[in-house]
Amino acid sequence: MRQMRFFNVSYNKLKKIPHDIRSLSSLEILIMNDNIISHLGCEDFVNTRHLTELHLNGNRIAKVQRCVMESLTNLKLLNLSGNLLVTFRASTKVGLQKLEILDLSQNFIKFLNNYDFQGLPSLKHLNVTSYFMTYLKYHTFLGLKSLKSFSGSFPLYFVNLRTLPQLENIQVNFKFNGPFKTPYLKTYEDSIKIKSLKSVSVACRYDHLGLIYYLERGILHNMKHLEYFKAENIYLSAPYSNTFQSNQKLRSLTFTKTDFLDLSESQLKSLDFLVHANLPALRYLNLAGNELNVINKTVFQSLPSLTFLDLDKNPFTCECSNADFIQWVKSNTQTQVVNAHQYVCSFPVSRRGSLLLDFNFQPCLDDGGFLCFVSSSCLVVLTLLSSFVYHFLRWHLTYTFHLLLFDAFVSYNVRDEGWVYREMLPVLEGEQGWRLCLHHRDFQPGKPIIENITDAIYGSRKTICVISRSYLQSEWCSREIQMASFRLFDEQKDVLILLFLENIPAHHLSPYYRMRKLVKKRTYLSWPQAAQHPGVFWQNVQRALAHHQPALMSEYNISTSY
């Protein structure tokens, strides 16, 4: 237990921190969320100095005393969301020098004072979103020089975020209480001009009471790296046309209630950021006077309510890259492209001054369609052919391209080994030059016997079965002729030569069904009958080894019978 590093006691209805926690000196991650803990004692974490993550979200903690955090000098993550906290100020003054993530959301925090988070120099992610937040001081966040992500609820009071030089992501929920004659968000313009910001999300969670909210036109001017911008229930009227003029890296733009968007003369070179925009109510979009050359029609297909579109005074390219857009302008019935018939081409030079809608885009679509047809057809045929080859010819191809190391594999019983070495090898290898594969000479040591047999049969052009009564009684010989028979019937080629060392009557073969069947359908070589003419016998073996015609499934002569 003393070496435990991870401990999870969530959903256990604990009312306080267990005393045994103090004995876990090596503990690094402690998860105690969703219990009913209401009090944290000064001695609860006194011996857990290695703790890096502490999850206490979903409890009933109303206060965190300063002494509770004194021992947590290595803590990097503290989650106290969903508790009953009213303030957190005293807890940040000591012990939490290495804290990087702090979540205080969904508590009862009503106000934050100056320098409340000054004791957290390493903090990178802060969440203080609260339904009850009503008051923030100007220097509330002073000292958080490492902060990169911030989520919080702001009342309509002046808050300074310019002291956060590393901030990249900000999510702000605005709220107000009481009557305001001019409840503009203009007062925040200077406070959130942060050059490092990449993602900005602002939302008003309450009814506007008939008043107009908007962000001032210069509020995003310094945010050169801004990629994501979301305004929820903020813009009830259109933002200024130059609001996003300086945000050249913008990739996503979301307005939940805006029906008019003026982005004219904003030096836009691409509209890709509108593809993922959430603009369900947008009806009028003004993009006149920008630097748009090629336009992707899917940009406007992502705007379901778009009715009017103005793209006047843009330097269009009259090439196939704009074919889909030109076809969309001519064919769509929902969106009216204002004065589209007057748009002129700027590129290429040969078409400069000609009308955009006069460009003949049909050859572009035809070539593309034909190419897609040919490509898809080839893909279908290739898929079907591959499936056919795999299902019906995979074994043939496997062994067709298999490296054939031998002319023949000799299957024999060990009791007949003397005859093989004394009579067969001198003639077939010595005189005729065939390469033969023999058990004791050519099998690979250490490899399973059945694999050696398989490699020998399929690594040789043919298999010679030297059959005797001992051969018929051998289990391994039976497997060898069985596998050779499989290859014979599968490939339909003459790959099997039967050589009988003894005269074995047919009725003695009855217990060996496969052998009897082979003997009935094929002629075979008999050594006893060749005693007087051994030369002719070996010539017949030579002809059988040289034979390449497909095997017939009825009787035919591969050699003279003896």
Short mmCIF file of C-alpha atoms in Angstrom, two decimals, residues 121-125 143-149 164-167:
data_model
loop_
_atom_site.label_atom_id
_atom_site.label_comp_id
_atom_site.label_asym_id
_atom_site.label_seq_id
_atom_site.Cartn_x
_atom_site.Cartn_y
_atom_site.Cartn_z
CA PRO A 121 3.02 31.18 -11.29
CA SER A 122 2.88 27.86 -13.22
CA LEU A 123 -0.86 27.87 -13.91
CA LYS A 124 -1.69 27.13 -17.58
CA HIS A 125 -5.41 26.30 -17.54
CA GLY A 143 0.56 37.30 -12.10
CA LEU A 144 -0.68 34.42 -14.28
CA LYS A 145 2.07 34.85 -16.86
CA SER A 146 2.00 31.15 -17.92
CA LEU A 147 -1.77 30.93 -18.46
CA LYS A 148 -2.71 29.56 -21.89
CA SER A 149 -6.40 28.65 -21.51
CA LEU A 164 -1.77 37.20 -19.60
CA PRO A 165 0.88 37.25 -22.37
CA GLN A 166 0.77 33.49 -23.11
CA LEU A 167 -3.02 33.16 -23.34
#
